[in-house]
Every structure is written in structure tokens, then in C-alpha cells.
Short mmCIF file of C-alpha atoms in Angstrom, two decimals:
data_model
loop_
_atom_site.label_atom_id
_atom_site.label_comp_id
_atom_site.label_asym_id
_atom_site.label_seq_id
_atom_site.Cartn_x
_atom_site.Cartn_y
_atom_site.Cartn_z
CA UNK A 1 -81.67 -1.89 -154.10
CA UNK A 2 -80.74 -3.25 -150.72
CA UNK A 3 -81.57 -0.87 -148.07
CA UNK A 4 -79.69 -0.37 -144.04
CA UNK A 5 -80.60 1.48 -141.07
CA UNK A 6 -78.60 4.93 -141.00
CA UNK A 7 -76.86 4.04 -137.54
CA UNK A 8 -78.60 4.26 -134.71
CA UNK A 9 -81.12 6.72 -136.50
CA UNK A 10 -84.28 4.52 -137.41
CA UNK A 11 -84.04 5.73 -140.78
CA UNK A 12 -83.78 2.86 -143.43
CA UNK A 13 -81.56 4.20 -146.90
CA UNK A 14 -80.18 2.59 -149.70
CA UNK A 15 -77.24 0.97 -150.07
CA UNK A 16 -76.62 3.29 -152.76
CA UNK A 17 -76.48 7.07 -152.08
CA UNK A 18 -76.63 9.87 -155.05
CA UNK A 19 -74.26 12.45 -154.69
CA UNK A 20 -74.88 15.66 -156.28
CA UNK A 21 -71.70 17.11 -156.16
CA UNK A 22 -71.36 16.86 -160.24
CA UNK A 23 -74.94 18.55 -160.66
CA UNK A 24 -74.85 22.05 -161.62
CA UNK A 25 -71.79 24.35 -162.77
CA UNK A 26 -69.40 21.58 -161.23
CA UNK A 27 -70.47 18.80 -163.61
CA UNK A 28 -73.49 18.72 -165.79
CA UNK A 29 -74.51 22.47 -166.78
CA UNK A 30 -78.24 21.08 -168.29
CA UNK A 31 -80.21 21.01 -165.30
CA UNK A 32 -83.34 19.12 -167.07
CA UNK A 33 -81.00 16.77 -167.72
CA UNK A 34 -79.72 16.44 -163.91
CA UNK A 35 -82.69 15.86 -162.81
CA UNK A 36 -83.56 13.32 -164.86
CA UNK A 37 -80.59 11.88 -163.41
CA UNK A 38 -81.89 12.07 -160.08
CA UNK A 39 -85.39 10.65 -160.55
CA UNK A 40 -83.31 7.56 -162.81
CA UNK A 41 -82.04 7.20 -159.60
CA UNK A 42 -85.11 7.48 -157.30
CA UNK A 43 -87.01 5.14 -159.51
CA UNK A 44 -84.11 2.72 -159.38
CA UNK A 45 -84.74 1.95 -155.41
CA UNK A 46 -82.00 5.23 -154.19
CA UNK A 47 -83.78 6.30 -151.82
CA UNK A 48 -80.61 9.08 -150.30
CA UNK A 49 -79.75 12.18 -151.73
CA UNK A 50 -76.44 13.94 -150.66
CA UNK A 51 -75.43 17.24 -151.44
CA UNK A 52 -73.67 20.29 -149.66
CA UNK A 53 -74.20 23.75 -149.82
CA UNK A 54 -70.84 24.38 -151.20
CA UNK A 55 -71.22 22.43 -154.36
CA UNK A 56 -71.68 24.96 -157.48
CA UNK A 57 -72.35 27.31 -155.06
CA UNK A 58 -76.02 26.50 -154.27
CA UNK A 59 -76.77 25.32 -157.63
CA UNK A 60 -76.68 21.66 -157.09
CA UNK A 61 -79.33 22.43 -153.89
CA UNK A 62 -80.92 24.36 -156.09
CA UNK A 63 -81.60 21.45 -158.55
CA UNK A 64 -81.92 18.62 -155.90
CA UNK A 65 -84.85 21.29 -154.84
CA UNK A 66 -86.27 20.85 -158.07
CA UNK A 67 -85.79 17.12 -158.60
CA UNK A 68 -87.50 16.47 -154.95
CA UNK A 69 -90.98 18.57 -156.30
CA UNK A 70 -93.29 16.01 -155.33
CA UNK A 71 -91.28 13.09 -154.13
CA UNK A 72 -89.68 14.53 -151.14
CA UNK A 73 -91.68 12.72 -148.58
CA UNK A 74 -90.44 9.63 -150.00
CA UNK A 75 -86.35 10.51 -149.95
CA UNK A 76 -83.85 10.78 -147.16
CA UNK A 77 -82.30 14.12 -147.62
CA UNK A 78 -78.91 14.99 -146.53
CA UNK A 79 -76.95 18.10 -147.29
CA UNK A 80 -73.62 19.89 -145.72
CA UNK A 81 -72.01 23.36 -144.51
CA UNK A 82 -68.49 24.28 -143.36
CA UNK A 83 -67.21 25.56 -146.26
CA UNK A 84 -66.87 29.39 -148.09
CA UNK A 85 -70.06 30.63 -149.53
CA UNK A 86 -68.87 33.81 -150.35
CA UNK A 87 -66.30 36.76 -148.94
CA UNK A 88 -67.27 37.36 -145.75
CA UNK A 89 -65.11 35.33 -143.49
CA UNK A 90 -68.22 34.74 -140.94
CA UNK A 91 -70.01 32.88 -144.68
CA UNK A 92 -68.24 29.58 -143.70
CA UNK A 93 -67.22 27.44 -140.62
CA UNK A 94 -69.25 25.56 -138.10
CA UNK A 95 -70.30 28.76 -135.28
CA UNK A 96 -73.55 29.10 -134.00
CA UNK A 97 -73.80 32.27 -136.12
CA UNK A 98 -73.34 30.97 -139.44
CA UNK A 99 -74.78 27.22 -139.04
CA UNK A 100 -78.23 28.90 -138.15
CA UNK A 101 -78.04 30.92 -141.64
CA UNK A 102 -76.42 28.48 -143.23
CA UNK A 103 -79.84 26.05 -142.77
CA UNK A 104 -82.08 28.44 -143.61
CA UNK A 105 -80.38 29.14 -147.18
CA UNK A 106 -80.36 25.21 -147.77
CA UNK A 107 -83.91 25.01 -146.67
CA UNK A 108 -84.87 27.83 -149.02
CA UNK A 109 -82.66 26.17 -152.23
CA UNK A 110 -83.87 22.73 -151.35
CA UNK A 111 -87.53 23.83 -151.37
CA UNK A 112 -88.34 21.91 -148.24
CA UNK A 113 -89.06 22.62 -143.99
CA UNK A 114 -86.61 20.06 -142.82
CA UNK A 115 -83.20 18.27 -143.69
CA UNK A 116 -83.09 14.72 -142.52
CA UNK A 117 -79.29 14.60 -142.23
CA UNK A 118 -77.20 17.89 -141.78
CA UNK A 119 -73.25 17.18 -141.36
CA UNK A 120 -70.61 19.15 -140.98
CA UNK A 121 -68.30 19.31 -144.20
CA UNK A 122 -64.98 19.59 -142.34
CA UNK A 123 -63.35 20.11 -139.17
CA UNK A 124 -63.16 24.15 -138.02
CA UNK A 125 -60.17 24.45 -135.68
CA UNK A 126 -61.75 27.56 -135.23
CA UNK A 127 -64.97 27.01 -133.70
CA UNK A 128 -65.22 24.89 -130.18
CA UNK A 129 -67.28 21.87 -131.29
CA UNK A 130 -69.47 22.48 -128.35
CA UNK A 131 -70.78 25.32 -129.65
CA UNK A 132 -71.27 23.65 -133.09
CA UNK A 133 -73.06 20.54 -131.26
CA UNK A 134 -75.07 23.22 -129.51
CA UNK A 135 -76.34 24.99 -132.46
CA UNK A 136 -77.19 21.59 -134.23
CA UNK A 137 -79.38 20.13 -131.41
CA UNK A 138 -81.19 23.46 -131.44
CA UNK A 139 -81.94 22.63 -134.77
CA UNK A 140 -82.93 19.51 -134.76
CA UNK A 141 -85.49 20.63 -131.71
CA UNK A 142 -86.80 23.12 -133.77
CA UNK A 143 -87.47 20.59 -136.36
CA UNK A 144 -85.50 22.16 -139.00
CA UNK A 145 -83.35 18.85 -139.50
CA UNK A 146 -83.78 15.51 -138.49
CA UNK A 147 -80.10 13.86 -137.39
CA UNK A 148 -76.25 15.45 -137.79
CA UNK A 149 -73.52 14.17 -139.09
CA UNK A 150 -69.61 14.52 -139.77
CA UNK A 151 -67.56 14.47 -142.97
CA UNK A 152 -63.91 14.27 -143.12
CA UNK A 153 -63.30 14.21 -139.57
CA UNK A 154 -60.29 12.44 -138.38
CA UNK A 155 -61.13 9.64 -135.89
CA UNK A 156 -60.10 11.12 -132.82
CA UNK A 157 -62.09 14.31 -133.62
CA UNK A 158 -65.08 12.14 -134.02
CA UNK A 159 -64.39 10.62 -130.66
CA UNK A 160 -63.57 14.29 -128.97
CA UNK A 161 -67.76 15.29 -130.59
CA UNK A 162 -68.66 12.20 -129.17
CA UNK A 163 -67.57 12.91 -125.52
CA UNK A 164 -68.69 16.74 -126.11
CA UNK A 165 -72.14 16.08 -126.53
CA UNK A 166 -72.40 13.34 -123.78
CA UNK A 167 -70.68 15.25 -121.17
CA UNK A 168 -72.66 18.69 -122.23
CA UNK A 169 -76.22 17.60 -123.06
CA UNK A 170 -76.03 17.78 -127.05
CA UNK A 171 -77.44 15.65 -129.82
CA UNK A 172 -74.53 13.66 -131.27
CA UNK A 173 -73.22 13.04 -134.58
CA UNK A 174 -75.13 9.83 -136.14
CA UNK A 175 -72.92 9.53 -139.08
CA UNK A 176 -69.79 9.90 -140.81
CA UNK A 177 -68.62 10.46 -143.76
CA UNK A 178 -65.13 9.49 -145.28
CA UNK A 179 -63.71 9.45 -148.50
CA UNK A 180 -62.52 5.34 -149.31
CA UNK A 181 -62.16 3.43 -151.99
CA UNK A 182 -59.41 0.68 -153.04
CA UNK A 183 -56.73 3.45 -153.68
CA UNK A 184 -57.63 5.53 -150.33
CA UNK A 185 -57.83 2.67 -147.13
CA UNK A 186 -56.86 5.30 -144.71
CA UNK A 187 -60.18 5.27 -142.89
CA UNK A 188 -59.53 1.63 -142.42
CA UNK A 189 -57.45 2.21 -139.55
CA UNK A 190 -59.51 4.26 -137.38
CA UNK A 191 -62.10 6.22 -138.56
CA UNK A 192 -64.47 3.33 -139.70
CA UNK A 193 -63.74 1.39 -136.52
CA UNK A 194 -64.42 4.49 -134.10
CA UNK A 195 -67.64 4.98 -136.07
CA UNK A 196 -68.70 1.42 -135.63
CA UNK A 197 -68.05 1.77 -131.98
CA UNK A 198 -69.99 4.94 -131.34
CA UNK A 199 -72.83 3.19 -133.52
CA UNK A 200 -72.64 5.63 -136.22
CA UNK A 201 -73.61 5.24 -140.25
CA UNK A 202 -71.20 5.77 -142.42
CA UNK A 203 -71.49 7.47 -146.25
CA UNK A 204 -68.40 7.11 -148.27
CA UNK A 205 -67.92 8.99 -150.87
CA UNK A 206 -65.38 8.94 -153.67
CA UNK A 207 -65.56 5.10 -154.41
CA UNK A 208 -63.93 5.23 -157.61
CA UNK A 209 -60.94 7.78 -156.62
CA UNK A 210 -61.68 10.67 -158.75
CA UNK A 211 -61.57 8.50 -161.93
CA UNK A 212 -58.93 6.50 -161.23
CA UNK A 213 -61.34 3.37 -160.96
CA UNK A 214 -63.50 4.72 -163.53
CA UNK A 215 -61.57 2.81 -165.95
CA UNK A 216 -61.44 5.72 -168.36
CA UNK A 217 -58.57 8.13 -169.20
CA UNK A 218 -57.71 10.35 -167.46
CA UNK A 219 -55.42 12.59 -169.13
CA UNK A 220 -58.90 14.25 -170.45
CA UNK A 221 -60.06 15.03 -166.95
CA UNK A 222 -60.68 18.31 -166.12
CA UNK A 223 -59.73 17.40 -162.41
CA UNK A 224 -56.86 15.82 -163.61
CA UNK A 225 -55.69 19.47 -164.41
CA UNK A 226 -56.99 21.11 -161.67
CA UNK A 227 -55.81 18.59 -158.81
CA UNK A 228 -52.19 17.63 -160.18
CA UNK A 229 -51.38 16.90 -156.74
CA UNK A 230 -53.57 13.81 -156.77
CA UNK A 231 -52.92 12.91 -160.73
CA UNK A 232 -49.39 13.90 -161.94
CA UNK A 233 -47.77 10.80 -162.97
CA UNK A 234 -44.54 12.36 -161.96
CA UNK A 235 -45.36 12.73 -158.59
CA UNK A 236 -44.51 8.91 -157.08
CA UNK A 237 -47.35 8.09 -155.13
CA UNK A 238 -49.29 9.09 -158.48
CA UNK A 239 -47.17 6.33 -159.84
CA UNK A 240 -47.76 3.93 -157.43
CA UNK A 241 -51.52 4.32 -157.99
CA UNK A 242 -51.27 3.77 -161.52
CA UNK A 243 -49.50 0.67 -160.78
CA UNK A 244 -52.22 -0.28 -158.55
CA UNK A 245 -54.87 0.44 -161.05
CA UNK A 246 -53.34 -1.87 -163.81
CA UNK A 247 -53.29 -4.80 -161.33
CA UNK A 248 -56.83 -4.50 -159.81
CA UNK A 249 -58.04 -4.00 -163.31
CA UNK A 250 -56.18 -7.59 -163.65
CA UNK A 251 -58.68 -8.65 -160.92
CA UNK A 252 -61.78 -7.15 -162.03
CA UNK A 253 -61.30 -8.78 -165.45
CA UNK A 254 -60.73 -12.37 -164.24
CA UNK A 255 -63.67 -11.96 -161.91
CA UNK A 256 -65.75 -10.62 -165.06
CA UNK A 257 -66.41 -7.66 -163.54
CA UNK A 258 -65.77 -3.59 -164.74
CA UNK A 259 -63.58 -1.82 -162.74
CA UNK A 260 -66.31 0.42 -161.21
CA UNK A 261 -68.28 -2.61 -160.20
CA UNK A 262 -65.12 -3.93 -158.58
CA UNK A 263 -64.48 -1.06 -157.03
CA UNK A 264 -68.13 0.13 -155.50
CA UNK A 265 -68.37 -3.98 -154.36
CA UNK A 266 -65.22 -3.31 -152.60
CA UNK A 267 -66.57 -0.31 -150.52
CA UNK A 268 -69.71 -1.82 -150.00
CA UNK A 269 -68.42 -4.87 -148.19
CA UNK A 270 -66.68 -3.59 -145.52
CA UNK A 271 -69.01 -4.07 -142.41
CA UNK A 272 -69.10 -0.32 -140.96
CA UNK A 273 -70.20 1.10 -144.34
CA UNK A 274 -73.96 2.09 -144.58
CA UNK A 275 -74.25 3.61 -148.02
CA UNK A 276 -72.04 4.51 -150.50
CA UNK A 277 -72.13 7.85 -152.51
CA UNK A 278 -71.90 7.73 -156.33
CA UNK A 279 -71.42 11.00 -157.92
CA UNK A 280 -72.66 10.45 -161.58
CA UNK A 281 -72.22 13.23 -163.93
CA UNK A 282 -74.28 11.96 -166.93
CA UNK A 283 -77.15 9.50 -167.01
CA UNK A 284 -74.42 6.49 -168.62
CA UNK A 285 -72.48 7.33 -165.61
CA UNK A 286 -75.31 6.14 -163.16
CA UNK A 287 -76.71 3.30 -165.06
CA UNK A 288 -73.48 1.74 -165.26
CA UNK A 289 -73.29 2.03 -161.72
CA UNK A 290 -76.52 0.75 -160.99
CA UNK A 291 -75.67 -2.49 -162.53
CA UNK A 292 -73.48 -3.12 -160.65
CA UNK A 293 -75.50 -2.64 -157.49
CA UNK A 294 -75.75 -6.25 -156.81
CA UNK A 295 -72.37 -7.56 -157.02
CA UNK A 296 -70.51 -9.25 -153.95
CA UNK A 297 -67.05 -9.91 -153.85
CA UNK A 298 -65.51 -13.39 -152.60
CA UNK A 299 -62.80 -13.53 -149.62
CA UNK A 300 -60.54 -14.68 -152.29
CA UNK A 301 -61.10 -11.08 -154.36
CA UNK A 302 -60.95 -9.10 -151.33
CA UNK A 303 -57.73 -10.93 -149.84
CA UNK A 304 -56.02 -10.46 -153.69
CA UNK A 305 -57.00 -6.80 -153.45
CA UNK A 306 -55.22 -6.50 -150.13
CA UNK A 307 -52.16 -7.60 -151.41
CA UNK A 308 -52.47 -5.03 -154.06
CA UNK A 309 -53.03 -1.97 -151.63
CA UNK A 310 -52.74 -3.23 -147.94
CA UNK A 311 -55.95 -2.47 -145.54
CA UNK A 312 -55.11 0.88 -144.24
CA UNK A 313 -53.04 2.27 -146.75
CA UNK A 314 -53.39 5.39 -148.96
CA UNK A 315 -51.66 5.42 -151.70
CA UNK A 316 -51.22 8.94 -152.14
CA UNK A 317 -51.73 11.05 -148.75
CA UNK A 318 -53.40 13.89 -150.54
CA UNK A 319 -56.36 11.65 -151.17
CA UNK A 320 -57.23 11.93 -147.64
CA UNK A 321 -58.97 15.18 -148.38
CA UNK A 322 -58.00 16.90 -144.77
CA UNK A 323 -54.76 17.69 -142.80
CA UNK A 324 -54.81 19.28 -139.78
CA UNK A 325 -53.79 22.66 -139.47
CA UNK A 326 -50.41 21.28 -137.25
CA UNK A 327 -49.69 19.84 -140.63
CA UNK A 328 -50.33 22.78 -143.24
CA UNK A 329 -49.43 25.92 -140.53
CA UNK A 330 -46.31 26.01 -140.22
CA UNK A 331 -46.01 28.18 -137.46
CA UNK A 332 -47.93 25.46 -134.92
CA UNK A 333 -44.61 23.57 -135.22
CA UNK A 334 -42.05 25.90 -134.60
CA UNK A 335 -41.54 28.63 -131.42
#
């Protein structure tokens, strides 16, 4: 497993990053089982582990915790907070208030004294990101975690933290963290270039579009049911991903490759991408994406898949995984 520098951090990961989003009540329910997946994956050269606080509730910290038991010294540990953890309307967002308990109950779940990469899981229009930036340097000082991050953030958000923590004193984000893959080129057009300006890594997660590069069905999906928005035939820029899928799967077979490989290659080569996240649910699932760890992809593959989905397009604009509230509130548009 090749390994980069995690932007202007020091900190050497793997090209490959294990996402634990599918461990616990989200995915796989055996937790022996998950973390066997997770030392498959250690032992395998992964040396990052990303998870959030969000996913299963705590349960997927909770068995990342357990994994780590004597290996954590030897694993680049990243994990995320934004979103609801429970009723209370102050148990989410990025305030002072919450980000400060927030820690501490990832700290306690992932049975360690420090997080080497704590990122913020979404953009809070609620919360001045200087007082978020403020509360994460204090962290980091107190040597609770080691570097912060974004996820999700459009690029001229990324660009407003940026300025924030110059022109106030604060630790800046070192990372970002987009969803992209060969259905979703969105961050294409300004996210991964304003990250590769500011110097910043970049995780992507989602390489294989929530199955649709998988290359298995996906009527059976349980997301398929729950996310119709992003998998309803009916709806046509559904269809038009479909479309897309039949004729890259035309490329990955005349290039002898699986779709998956095809499709994790494709993330992999673009030059502002760190690490990409693979979010196995099974032990098949990850060593089928391990082999295909080492593939590169010719100009001639990459120019053919650009005619197929054009650099910068998404496909389906739900796959973009955040609008901003002038979008989905109404009332910000009208007087």
C-alpha cells in the first residue's frame, strides 16, 4: 500500500483509507466480525481509520475502539462531529459548547487520549466558524487531537475557514473531505482545486456511488429504499446514471478491470486526492477492494471516462450530499 503525506500535516497515510461508516447497526451487526475487518485492513498496509461520531450512533467508535486495542500507536485516527446525537438541539452542530463534549465522548468510545484528525461533518450556518476554529485549536493545544479537518464543505466555505483562522490566530483546517467518484465530479470544479491551493489533504469518500459502481444490483439495496432520491430509476438523472454505469462498465471490461477497481483507480488519480475512503461492509467487500489497490489508469481510460461523465459534472445533484440552507429554506429567498 502506497502511502502520502496528509497535506501539509507531516503525517504519512495510506493511499487507502477504511471507513467505518458500515460497522455497527448501519452495516455489519457482528462486531467480531468488524473487527476482523479492520485488522484485514491494518495488516494489509491501511494505515487510516475514518469514522464519525454519528455513524450507528457511537457504535462504529465504539468498535474502531476495540479494533485499535493494541495497535493504536501504529494507525492514523480520524473521526467527525456536526451531526444529531440525540434530542437536545445543543447534541449537534459545530459551537464551542458541544465540540468540547462532543471530543470527550469520541475519546471515551474510541478508547484512546488523542484523535489525530478531527473534522467537521458539515457546514453549521448556525455557528460563526470562528468560534468553531477557536474551539478546535484549543483542542489541539490541549493535546486532545492532533490536526482538523472539513467534510462536505462547499469550496468557498473552505476558503471563508481559511481566511478566519489566518486573520484571527486559529489552527486551520488541514484537510477536506468530499464525496467523488465517476458519477459525482462536482468537487472537480472547485473544491479539490481550492484544497490544493490552501495545501490541504483530501479524503474522498463514496468512490463507488452508493453501489452504483459496485457492479452489483441494486434493486436489493437497502439504501436503494431508503434514498429513492438518489436511486429511483424514474427520477431522470437516476436514468442518466444508469446509462453512465452501462458504458463505464464497457470500459472497465475492455481494460480487464472490475468496475470497483475502475472506479477507486479513477479517484485515486486525480492529483489533489490524498486517500480514498472505502467503506466495506463484509470482509469480500474489502478484499476485493484491496486488489485492486495497485491499479493505474492510462490517459486514454481517463479521457474515455470523461466523455462518459464530463470533469465537473454530477450526474444527479442530490449526490452532492449538502445544499445550502438558501437552497432548502425557502424563506431566505423570498421577502
Amino acid at each position: 500500500m502506497q502511502r502520502r503525506i496528509l497535506g501539509g500535516t507531516g503525517i504519512s497515510v495510506s493511499e487507502y483509507a477504511l471507513g467505518a461508516m458500515m460497522l455497527g447497526a448501519w452495516g455489519n451487526t457482528d462486531h467480531d466480525d468488524c473487527v476482523r475487518i479492520v485488522h484485514r485492513a491494518l495488516d494489509a498496509g491501511i494505515n487510516f481509520v475514518d469514522t464519525a461520531d454519528v455513524y450507528a450512533a457511537g457504535e462504529s467508535e465504539e468498535i474502531v475502539g476495540k479494533a485499535l486495542k493494541g495497535r493504536r500507536e501504529d494507525v492514523v485516527l480520524a473521526t467527525k462531529a456536526v451531526s444529531s446525537m440525540g434530542p437536545d438541539a445543543n447534541h449537534s452542530g459545530s459551537s464551542r459548547r458541544w465540540i468540547v463534549r462532543a471530543v470527550e465522548d469520541s475519546l471515551r468510545r474510541l478508547g484512546t487520549d488523542y484523535i489525530d484528525l478531527y473534522q467537521m461533518h458539515r457546514p453549521d450556518p448556525t455557528t460563526d466558524i470562528d468560534e468553531t476554529l477557536s474551539a478546535l485549536s484549543d483542542l489541539v493545544r490541549a493535546g486532545k487531537v492532533r490536526a482538523i479537518g472539513s467534510s462536505t464543505f462547499p469550496a468557498e466555505q473552505i476558503v471563508e475557514a481559511q481566511w478566519t483562522a489566518e486573520r484571527r490566530g486559529h489552527l486551520r483546517f488541514r484537510t477536506e473531505q468530499p464525496p467523488y467518484s465517476m458519477l459525482a465530479r462536482g468537487v472537480e470544479n472547485a473544491v479539490l482545486p481550492t484544497a490544493q491551493r490552501y495545501g490541504m489533504g483530501v479524503l474522498t469518500w463514496g468512490p463507488l456511488s452508493a453501489g452504483w459502481l459496485s457492479g452489483r444490483d441494486l434493486s436489493a439495496s437497502s439504501r436503494a429504499g431508503l434514498e429513492t432520491q438518489k436511486f429511483d430509476l424514474s427520477i431522470p438523472e437516476n436514468a442518466r446514471k444508469a446509462e453512465a454505469v452501462r458504458a463505464l462498465s464497457k470500459v472497465a471490461a475492455e481494460a480487464g478491470l472490475p468496475l470497483p477497481h475502475l472506479a477507486t483507480a479513477f479517484v485515486r488519480s486525480h492529483p489533489a486526492v490524498t486517500s480514498v475512503i472505502i467503506g466495506p461492509r463484509t470482509l469480500d467487500q474489502l478484499d476485493s477492494m484491496l486488489d485492486g489497490s495497485e491499479v493505474t489508469l492510462s490517459a486514454d481510460i481517463l479521457d474515455r471516462i470523461d466523455t462518459i461523465v464530463p470533469p465537473g459534472t454530477d450526474l444527479n445533484r442530490a449526490d452532492a450530499y449538502y445544499l445550502p440552507p438558501a437552497i432548502t429554506d425557502a424563506s431566505l429567498r423570498r421577502r
